[in-house]
Amino acid sequence: MARPLWSGSLSFGLVNVPVQLFSGVRDQALHFRQLHEKDGSPIETRRFCSKEDEEVSFDQVGHGYETDKGKPVVLTDEELSTAAPRKTRTIDIEAFVDLTDVDPIYFDHPYFLLPQGDAEGTRRAYRLLVEVLEQSDRAALGRFVMRTKEYLVAVRVRDGLLSLTTMRFHDEVRPTKDIPGGGRKPAKERLEHAVALIEAMSEDWDPSRYEDRYRKRLLDVINRKKKGRKITVPEDEDEPTPVPDLMKALEESLAQAKGGGRKPKAEDDLDDLSRDELYERAQEADIEGRANMSKGELADALADR
Amino acid sequence: MSVGLVHVPVKLFTATDSKTISFREVHLEDGAPIEHRRFCEKEGKEVPYEDVVRGFEVKKGQYVALEKDEMKAAAGGTGHLIEVEHFVPVDEIDPVYYDKGYYLGAQDKAKDGYRVLHDALEQTGRAAIGRFTFHNREYVAAIRPYDGVLALHTLHFADEVVDGGDLDYTKPRKGAGDREVKMAGKLVESLHEEFDPKRYKDEYRKAVLKVIEQKAAGKEIEPPEDEETEEPDDILAALEASLDGGGR
């Protein structure tokens, strides 16, 4: 199992539960490193003083804070670390709130908390907190310090375990009043049509049905490049224009959704499909070189089979 | 944003704005900004940015190099379109799937369509799930009503989310007793309050600003001491003591 990112104790009232913190998500992205084009050799970055034009070793680097009046304030690592809060091994629960009141827009990074060590007392206290939070549909709010920074966190139950999420502070979530929202209150009939369209296109939430097509395509591009094939870059498409008659568009979409969704299109209508749809079919058909094909080329390749 | 044949022109805004105090690297000796310069590991010479490509390691020390343009070949649809595939009950999406948060705003010419979509999502309790390409990569996103506007969350893929079952968790041999559950429930009630995000301030941000002020005023900065925590093992006694003390 992965190594814990942090260990300490979860404290609520006078109850302390020794816990360990694990990440709730894992990085699946493809990572690249910078190379020198000419010789394919890796690039390393070196730090230079912009004034002296000379290389600076890492221990000679400080933290500069720009102020309005010219010269930045410079802090050393030690000076900056004095701002780190004193309690470093405790998640202090301050309050319990209704889970439904905490909008996920405040959630930042997800983690799991697990009981630490094999003491029966720790495991029981952990289980007790899981049960109480689950039964009451509450989240615990608290603070804790990880790598010198203090976080506000919400602790709730996921998969029968305590899940901890770091939270954004109130002033870090932009107010919606600056966002251009909707116009007039919709006419009843329009709203009904939109609701009907949503209902017709509704399904259960199943995260496993979405695959990272970007990751897949990127791997495809890498493999093609490895074999020495040419990679062509697709050109930008134009932004679509809005349908002038919203009501008509709603009605037609609804008819389409009720008629079994947008999927069943005749094979000979390849030209009507988007590049993504064509690409998916090309993937199913295992058409070679599909990552570099334009919409038209994909349609042709599919039609030729 | 397209739903079936309906197109609603929208604009994307970031929903969050980190207020963490950021520093730039400076040379301690003279306070001058540090520059990061690229050097070829083999030649030991500086390399201009135009001559840098992205390398994917296929075997140890063996890279496939991609030009910046070639990365774009993987981007996905380039039509500035959020294509809604279907709708799901918003309550079924565990927030662990939400990655970055954005707001969708209405474009001037399409405010009515935006409002219809917003109101219909609210009435049905649904979120729209769709794909879109942003900064040269394709995302799956959930769009839901939030505070009078539409919020868009890019989503983690299922293989990025750690399942509780993947972790090494051992249940206690004996579950919590009735008295413990009852008392813990009471303690939760006694500390229960309405969620008000404004109540929580970023104390660390304040502390960092204070250190900066002290330093700017030429004051000495003292390091703090660490604190030890105690670990009582009698849950029942700890719960009782917590309740006696009014919770905290």
XYZ file of C-alpha atoms in Angstrom:
553
model
C 0.000 0.000 0.000
C 1.048 3.544 -0.634
C 2.965 5.345 2.061
C 1.011 7.764 4.227
C 1.420 11.445 3.351
C 0.970 12.490 6.937
C 0.327 10.894 10.287
C -0.967 12.349 13.492
C -4.216 12.282 15.352
C -7.769 13.280 14.742
C -9.063 15.021 17.790
C -12.673 15.621 18.594
C -13.581 16.835 22.029
C -11.061 15.008 24.196
C -10.994 11.921 21.981
C -7.799 11.462 20.007
C -7.694 8.928 17.196
C -4.226 8.234 15.728
C -4.623 8.358 11.949
C -2.676 8.275 8.713
C -3.452 10.269 5.594
C -3.497 8.818 2.066
C -4.325 10.525 -1.208
C -7.871 9.986 -2.484
C -6.843 10.350 -6.125
C -3.899 9.040 -8.105
C -2.042 10.714 -10.908
C -2.559 8.897 -14.204
C -1.365 11.685 -16.465
C 1.427 11.072 -18.940
C 4.512 12.982 -17.887
C 7.029 14.519 -20.210
C 10.403 15.969 -19.661
C 12.084 18.747 -21.566
C 14.645 17.656 -24.147
C 17.132 19.502 -26.328
C 15.756 19.081 -29.831
C 19.162 18.831 -31.471
C 20.574 15.874 -29.538
C 17.572 14.538 -27.605
C 19.432 15.046 -24.368
C 17.439 15.979 -21.232
C 17.315 19.643 -20.222
C 18.295 20.643 -16.710
C 17.380 23.993 -15.226
C 19.931 26.057 -13.375
C 19.263 29.039 -11.186
C 20.896 32.338 -12.096
C 20.942 35.640 -10.301
C 19.361 38.077 -12.759
C 21.574 40.904 -11.536
C 24.981 39.227 -11.405
C 24.301 36.802 -14.288
C 25.930 34.051 -12.241
C 24.718 30.624 -11.169
C 23.247 30.476 -7.649
C 23.186 27.317 -5.518
C 19.864 26.301 -4.007
C 20.889 27.198 -0.449
C 21.455 30.761 -1.596
C 17.854 31.132 -2.770
C 15.332 32.977 -0.604
C 11.658 33.862 -0.782
C 10.974 37.330 -2.179
C 7.688 39.058 -1.528
C 6.896 41.994 -3.799
C 5.603 45.061 -2.025
C 4.227 48.242 -3.536
C 7.301 50.166 -2.550
C 10.086 48.912 -4.738
C 12.404 46.413 -3.046
C 10.989 42.982 -2.233
C 11.029 41.667 1.347
C 13.339 38.641 1.429
C 12.719 35.719 3.814
C 14.964 32.711 4.428
C 13.454 29.207 4.771
C 13.829 29.446 8.558
C 12.085 32.797 8.740
C 9.210 31.603 6.577
C 8.841 28.449 8.666
C 8.086 30.568 11.752
C 4.692 31.297 10.182
C 3.849 27.585 10.264
C 1.362 26.952 13.055
C 2.582 25.248 16.200
C 0.263 22.258 16.286
C 1.535 20.028 13.594
C 0.317 16.562 14.502
C -3.368 17.069 15.103
C -6.486 17.459 13.013
C -8.606 19.551 15.338
C -12.307 19.169 14.753
C -14.038 22.462 15.475
C -17.604 21.780 14.426
C -19.984 19.368 12.771
C -22.109 20.629 9.912
C -24.803 19.160 7.648
C -23.068 17.554 4.691
C -25.653 18.974 2.281
C -24.802 22.523 3.406
C -21.186 22.268 2.287
C -21.123 22.921 -1.443
C -18.444 20.902 -3.272
C -17.193 24.146 -4.875
C -15.272 24.538 -1.583
C -13.585 21.148 -1.896
C -9.986 21.088 -2.978
C -7.903 17.912 -2.677
C -9.394 14.586 -1.461
C -7.667 12.189 0.933
C -8.502 9.147 3.027
C -7.841 8.833 6.746
C -7.090 5.390 8.169
C -6.523 4.341 11.779
C -2.828 4.194 12.585
C -1.243 1.194 14.285
C -3.075 -1.919 15.382
C -4.417 -0.898 18.784
C -7.982 -2.081 19.226
C -8.868 1.171 20.991
C -7.786 3.256 17.973
C -9.745 1.076 15.577
C -12.854 1.293 17.725
C -12.638 5.062 18.079
C -12.193 5.383 14.286
C -15.160 3.107 13.621
C -17.245 5.079 16.089
C -16.601 8.308 14.220
C -17.437 6.646 10.871
C -20.737 5.382 12.275
C -21.741 8.638 13.905
C -20.949 10.749 10.823
C -22.726 8.315 8.544
C -25.845 8.122 10.683
C -26.115 11.864 11.167
C -25.178 12.782 7.572
C -22.726 15.266 8.955
C -19.240 16.379 8.057
C -16.648 17.373 10.640
C -14.835 20.633 10.001
C -11.361 21.066 11.324
C -7.913 22.377 10.737
C -4.613 20.665 10.265
C -1.089 21.419 9.177
C 0.692 19.594 6.405
C 4.105 20.657 5.071
C 4.037 23.986 6.971
C 0.659 25.115 5.624
C -2.534 25.074 7.639
C -5.654 23.767 5.914
C -9.331 23.909 6.629
C -10.689 20.413 6.090
C -13.993 18.575 5.930
C -14.081 14.976 7.162
C -16.912 12.827 5.867
C -17.577 9.172 5.103
C -16.802 7.620 1.711
C -16.682 3.875 1.042
C -17.096 3.221 4.785
C -13.908 5.128 5.601
C -13.170 8.651 6.765
C -12.463 10.880 3.818
C -10.719 14.179 4.373
C -10.924 17.024 1.869
C -8.892 20.198 2.080
C -11.156 23.189 1.554
C -10.858 26.572 -0.059
C -11.406 29.557 2.139
C -14.443 31.713 1.573
C -12.527 34.467 -0.204
C -10.950 31.935 -2.567
C -14.297 31.049 -4.147
C -15.262 33.799 -6.561
C -18.639 35.398 -5.923
C -21.155 34.559 -8.649
C -22.456 38.113 -8.884
C -19.718 38.922 -11.428
C -20.829 36.062 -13.672
C -23.298 36.980 -16.438
C -26.250 34.750 -15.624
C -29.497 34.033 -17.339
C -32.105 36.361 -18.776
C -35.836 36.358 -18.295
C -37.712 33.778 -16.297
C -38.531 31.129 -18.886
C -42.067 30.632 -20.147
C -43.721 27.581 -18.638
C -43.881 25.677 -21.900
C -40.210 26.249 -22.691
C -39.141 25.076 -19.272
C -41.339 21.990 -19.584
C -39.714 21.130 -22.881
C -36.245 21.544 -21.441
C -37.165 19.394 -18.432
C -38.568 16.726 -20.744
C -35.360 16.777 -22.803
C -33.245 16.390 -19.661
C -35.416 13.510 -18.457
C -35.174 11.804 -21.830
C -31.380 12.108 -21.820
C -30.953 11.091 -18.160
C -28.977 8.115 -16.947
C -27.482 6.876 -13.701
C -24.093 8.258 -12.713
C -21.471 5.671 -13.622
C -17.954 7.095 -13.620
C -16.478 3.934 -15.164
C -18.116 4.698 -18.508
C -15.953 7.758 -19.155
C -12.493 7.048 -20.377
C -9.686 9.542 -20.693
C -9.653 9.829 -24.454
C -6.983 12.517 -24.263
C -4.564 10.169 -22.478
C -5.323 7.486 -25.049
C -4.813 9.776 -28.022
C -1.603 11.139 -26.563
C -0.250 7.589 -26.194
C -1.324 6.959 -29.765
C 0.596 10.055 -30.934
C 3.670 8.938 -28.969
C 3.522 5.464 -30.520
C 3.202 6.879 -34.026
C 6.100 9.196 -33.460
C 8.161 6.313 -32.136
C 7.563 4.458 -35.401
C 8.672 7.545 -37.291
C 5.272 8.477 -38.720
C 4.252 12.037 -39.432
C 1.860 13.719 -36.996
C -0.592 16.183 -38.503
C -2.220 18.737 -36.295
C -5.968 19.295 -36.765
C -7.050 22.823 -37.594
C -9.314 24.846 -35.370
C -13.002 24.528 -36.025
C -15.304 27.516 -35.853
C -17.419 28.236 -32.833
C -20.957 26.985 -33.493
C -23.692 29.561 -33.891
C -26.740 29.452 -31.651
C -30.001 28.128 -33.017
C -32.279 31.108 -33.613
C -35.424 29.315 -32.495
C -34.824 27.784 -29.058
C -38.293 26.251 -28.817
C -37.956 24.497 -32.152
C -34.505 23.195 -31.228
C -35.846 21.875 -27.921
C -38.714 20.105 -29.666
C -36.496 18.525 -32.288
C -33.918 17.443 -29.736
C -36.608 15.898 -27.602
C -37.997 13.972 -30.582
C -34.474 12.758 -31.294
C -33.753 11.787 -27.684
C -37.039 9.909 -27.413
C -36.335 8.177 -30.690
C -33.518 6.272 -29.005
C -30.919 8.934 -28.496
C -28.354 10.295 -30.862
C -26.415 7.119 -31.368
C -28.224 5.185 -34.075
C -27.162 6.914 -37.222
C -27.116 5.058 -40.497
C -23.682 3.844 -41.532
C -23.894 5.755 -44.779
C -24.332 9.025 -42.848
C -20.697 9.133 -41.827
C -20.433 12.716 -42.989
C -22.937 13.776 -40.334
C -20.800 12.495 -37.469
C -18.422 14.707 -35.534
C -14.697 13.976 -35.640
C -14.904 12.526 -32.127
C -17.654 10.129 -33.096
C -15.768 9.128 -36.224
C -12.625 8.697 -34.168
C -14.408 6.369 -31.758
C -15.599 4.246 -34.641
C -12.119 4.266 -36.121
C -10.856 3.062 -32.765
C -13.368 0.224 -32.711
C -12.402 -0.644 -36.263
C -8.703 -0.325 -35.362
C -7.997 1.930 -38.336
C -4.351 2.705 -38.538
C -3.150 6.297 -38.340
C -6.481 7.513 -36.996
C -4.982 10.009 -34.566
C -3.739 12.134 -37.428
C -6.735 11.908 -39.666
C -9.020 14.833 -40.299
C -12.757 14.413 -40.091
C -12.999 13.783 -43.825
C -10.139 11.287 -43.846
C -11.700 9.344 -40.976
C -15.035 9.209 -42.793
C -13.297 7.997 -45.949
C -11.268 5.376 -44.112
C -14.396 4.082 -42.386
C -16.379 4.069 -45.625
C -13.643 2.073 -47.389
C -13.892 -0.837 -45.011
C -22.648 24.308 -25.032
C -24.813 21.894 -26.964
C -27.666 19.715 -25.722
C -29.151 17.761 -28.579
C -29.770 20.422 -31.214
C -29.863 23.259 -28.706
C -26.774 25.451 -28.618
C -26.274 27.841 -25.736
C -23.302 30.206 -26.188
C -21.380 30.439 -22.912
C -18.186 31.847 -21.462
C -15.925 30.042 -19.003
C -14.651 31.705 -15.816
C -12.490 30.302 -13.050
C -14.507 29.757 -9.892
C -11.614 29.734 -7.479
C -8.725 32.001 -6.874
C -5.994 30.858 -4.502
C -5.040 33.506 -1.968
C -2.005 31.643 -0.690
C 0.818 34.153 -0.347
C 3.211 33.510 -3.180
C 6.880 34.329 -3.242
C 9.338 34.461 -6.041
C 12.786 33.016 -5.809
C 15.427 35.628 -5.080
C 19.163 35.553 -4.511
C 19.622 35.904 -0.723
C 22.749 37.976 -1.138
C 21.349 40.821 -3.208
C 17.578 40.207 -3.340
C 17.662 40.031 -7.153
C 15.148 37.692 -8.840
C 16.358 34.217 -9.782
C 16.061 33.130 -13.407
C 15.673 29.507 -14.406
C 17.789 28.817 -17.451
C 17.685 25.664 -19.536
C 20.893 23.736 -20.119
C 21.534 20.710 -22.265
C 22.742 17.939 -19.912
C 25.109 16.597 -22.549
C 26.639 19.787 -23.915
C 26.418 21.826 -20.716
C 25.310 24.794 -22.808
C 22.278 27.008 -22.469
C 19.356 26.062 -24.753
C 16.847 28.649 -26.044
C 13.173 27.777 -25.483
C 12.546 27.302 -29.240
C 14.944 24.370 -29.189
C 13.154 22.538 -26.398
C 10.834 19.615 -27.156
C 8.807 17.388 -24.864
C 10.150 13.910 -24.283
C 8.178 10.887 -23.181
C 10.297 8.177 -21.609
C 9.500 4.870 -23.306
C 12.388 2.957 -21.776
C 14.845 4.035 -19.121
C 16.795 6.914 -20.645
C 15.081 6.524 -24.021
C 12.684 9.268 -25.085
C 10.207 9.887 -27.851
C 10.308 13.613 -28.599
C 7.162 15.531 -29.478
C 7.042 19.044 -30.891
C 4.688 21.443 -29.147
C 2.405 21.267 -32.183
C 2.365 17.493 -32.182
C 0.976 17.463 -28.648
C -2.018 19.269 -30.043
C -2.840 16.315 -32.263
C -4.114 14.590 -29.121
C -6.170 17.562 -27.941
C -9.620 16.406 -29.051
C -12.409 18.430 -30.665
C -11.260 21.960 -31.378
C -14.693 23.432 -31.955
C -15.056 25.372 -28.676
C -17.969 23.142 -27.841
C -19.132 21.522 -24.619
C -21.037 18.587 -25.983
C -23.531 17.321 -23.419
C -23.792 13.548 -23.648
C -26.451 12.993 -21.011
C -27.731 14.051 -17.600
C -27.289 12.354 -14.228
C -28.754 12.981 -10.760
C -26.367 15.516 -9.259
C -26.541 13.844 -5.819
C -25.111 10.625 -7.244
C -21.797 12.252 -8.161
C -19.459 11.931 -5.214
C -17.585 15.253 -4.937
C -14.313 13.294 -4.977
C -14.759 13.242 -8.773
C -14.767 17.033 -9.017
C -11.368 18.332 -10.007
C -11.209 22.006 -10.989
C -14.176 24.339 -10.611
C -15.347 26.934 -13.127
C -18.416 29.040 -13.747
C -20.228 29.202 -17.035
C -21.570 32.655 -17.861
C -24.127 33.461 -20.532
C -23.066 35.256 -23.671
C -25.083 38.414 -24.299
C -27.005 37.027 -27.242
C -28.104 33.889 -25.428
C -29.218 34.785 -21.928
C -32.655 33.217 -22.281
C -31.368 29.826 -23.392
C -28.908 29.846 -20.478
C -31.689 30.555 -18.027
C -33.904 27.783 -19.416
C -31.081 25.280 -19.018
C -30.231 26.511 -15.522
C -33.836 26.372 -14.321
C -34.488 22.981 -15.882
C -31.362 21.499 -14.238
C -32.433 22.921 -10.914
C -35.956 21.578 -11.231
C -34.790 18.089 -12.187
C -31.871 17.901 -9.742
C -29.624 16.844 -12.611
C -26.132 17.690 -13.765
C -25.160 17.690 -17.437
C -22.177 15.512 -18.360
C -20.218 16.515 -21.411
C -16.828 16.647 -23.028
C -14.881 19.723 -24.018
C -11.369 20.696 -24.978
C -9.580 23.336 -22.967
C -5.919 24.348 -23.261
C -5.285 21.561 -25.736
C -6.699 18.690 -23.754
C -10.043 17.052 -23.578
C -11.969 16.902 -20.313
C -15.163 15.290 -19.120
C -17.113 17.832 -17.087
C -20.229 18.037 -14.938
C -22.362 21.175 -15.169
C -24.763 21.949 -12.346
C -26.694 24.949 -11.057
C -24.918 26.815 -8.262
C -25.981 30.081 -6.678
C -27.958 31.323 -9.687
C -25.362 30.417 -12.300
C -23.991 27.222 -13.844
C -20.890 25.707 -12.272
C -18.676 23.433 -14.356
C -16.389 20.895 -12.711
C -13.808 18.991 -14.696
C -14.044 15.371 -13.562
C -11.482 12.832 -12.492
C -11.635 9.591 -14.418
C -12.637 6.458 -12.530
C -9.076 5.072 -12.563
C -7.816 8.260 -10.909
C -10.088 7.926 -7.894
C -8.840 5.727 -5.065
C -11.457 3.273 -3.907
C -11.831 2.677 -0.164
C -11.362 -1.022 -0.871
C -7.868 -0.378 -2.281
C -6.667 0.595 1.170
C -5.522 -1.637 3.959
C -8.185 -1.103 6.595
C -8.827 -3.382 9.553
C -12.095 -3.156 11.435
C -12.048 -3.433 15.223
C -12.782 -6.909 16.602
C -15.705 -5.484 18.506
C -17.887 -2.652 17.215
C -18.660 0.440 19.230
C -21.006 -0.109 22.164
C -24.442 1.501 22.388
C -23.318 3.902 25.075
C -20.348 5.025 23.028
C -22.461 5.592 19.903
C -25.026 7.486 21.944
C -22.459 9.645 23.632
C -20.512 10.333 20.443
C -23.826 11.305 18.813
C -24.432 13.752 21.664
C -20.982 15.232 21.249
C -21.590 15.697 17.510
C -24.885 17.430 18.312
C -23.255 19.712 20.851
C -20.715 20.827 18.254
C -23.253 21.066 15.453
C -23.625 24.357 13.639
C -24.749 25.721 10.337
C -22.000 25.809 7.716
C -20.903 29.377 7.217
C -17.736 29.527 5.095
C -17.134 33.158 6.100
C -16.350 32.047 9.648
C -13.145 30.300 8.674
C -10.169 32.487 8.006
C -6.851 31.416 6.568
C -4.695 31.770 9.674
C -1.585 30.653 7.851
C -1.926 33.436 5.295
C -2.196 35.946 8.157
C 0.855 34.494 9.894
C 2.942 34.687 6.709
C 1.925 38.320 6.163
C 2.903 39.080 9.757
C 6.368 37.595 9.261
C 6.758 39.675 6.088
C 5.765 42.836 7.972
C 8.195 42.087 10.805
C 10.997 41.457 8.375
C 10.209 44.644 6.432
C 10.385 46.570 9.722
C 13.808 45.033 10.354
C 12.723 42.919 13.353
C 14.258 39.624 14.516
C 12.090 36.590 13.714
C 11.850 33.947 16.484
C 11.150 30.284 15.708
C 8.149 28.731 17.544
C 8.242 25.511 19.578
C 6.470 22.284 18.708
C 3.660 20.873 20.807
C 3.166 17.256 21.818
C -0.219 15.598 21.743
C -1.565 13.096 24.260
C -3.524 10.012 23.291
C -6.094 8.821 25.805
C -7.106 5.230 25.167
C -10.342 5.104 27.092
C -12.875 6.391 24.519
C -15.788 6.325 26.915
C -13.983 8.392 29.550
C -12.780 10.844 26.896
C -16.306 11.197 25.485
C -17.720 11.772 28.956
C -15.086 14.337 29.797
C -15.708 16.094 26.455
C -19.421 16.336 27.116
C -18.887 17.574 30.669
C -16.699 20.325 29.331
C -19.439 21.440 26.945
C -17.649 19.819 24.068
C -14.411 21.682 24.123
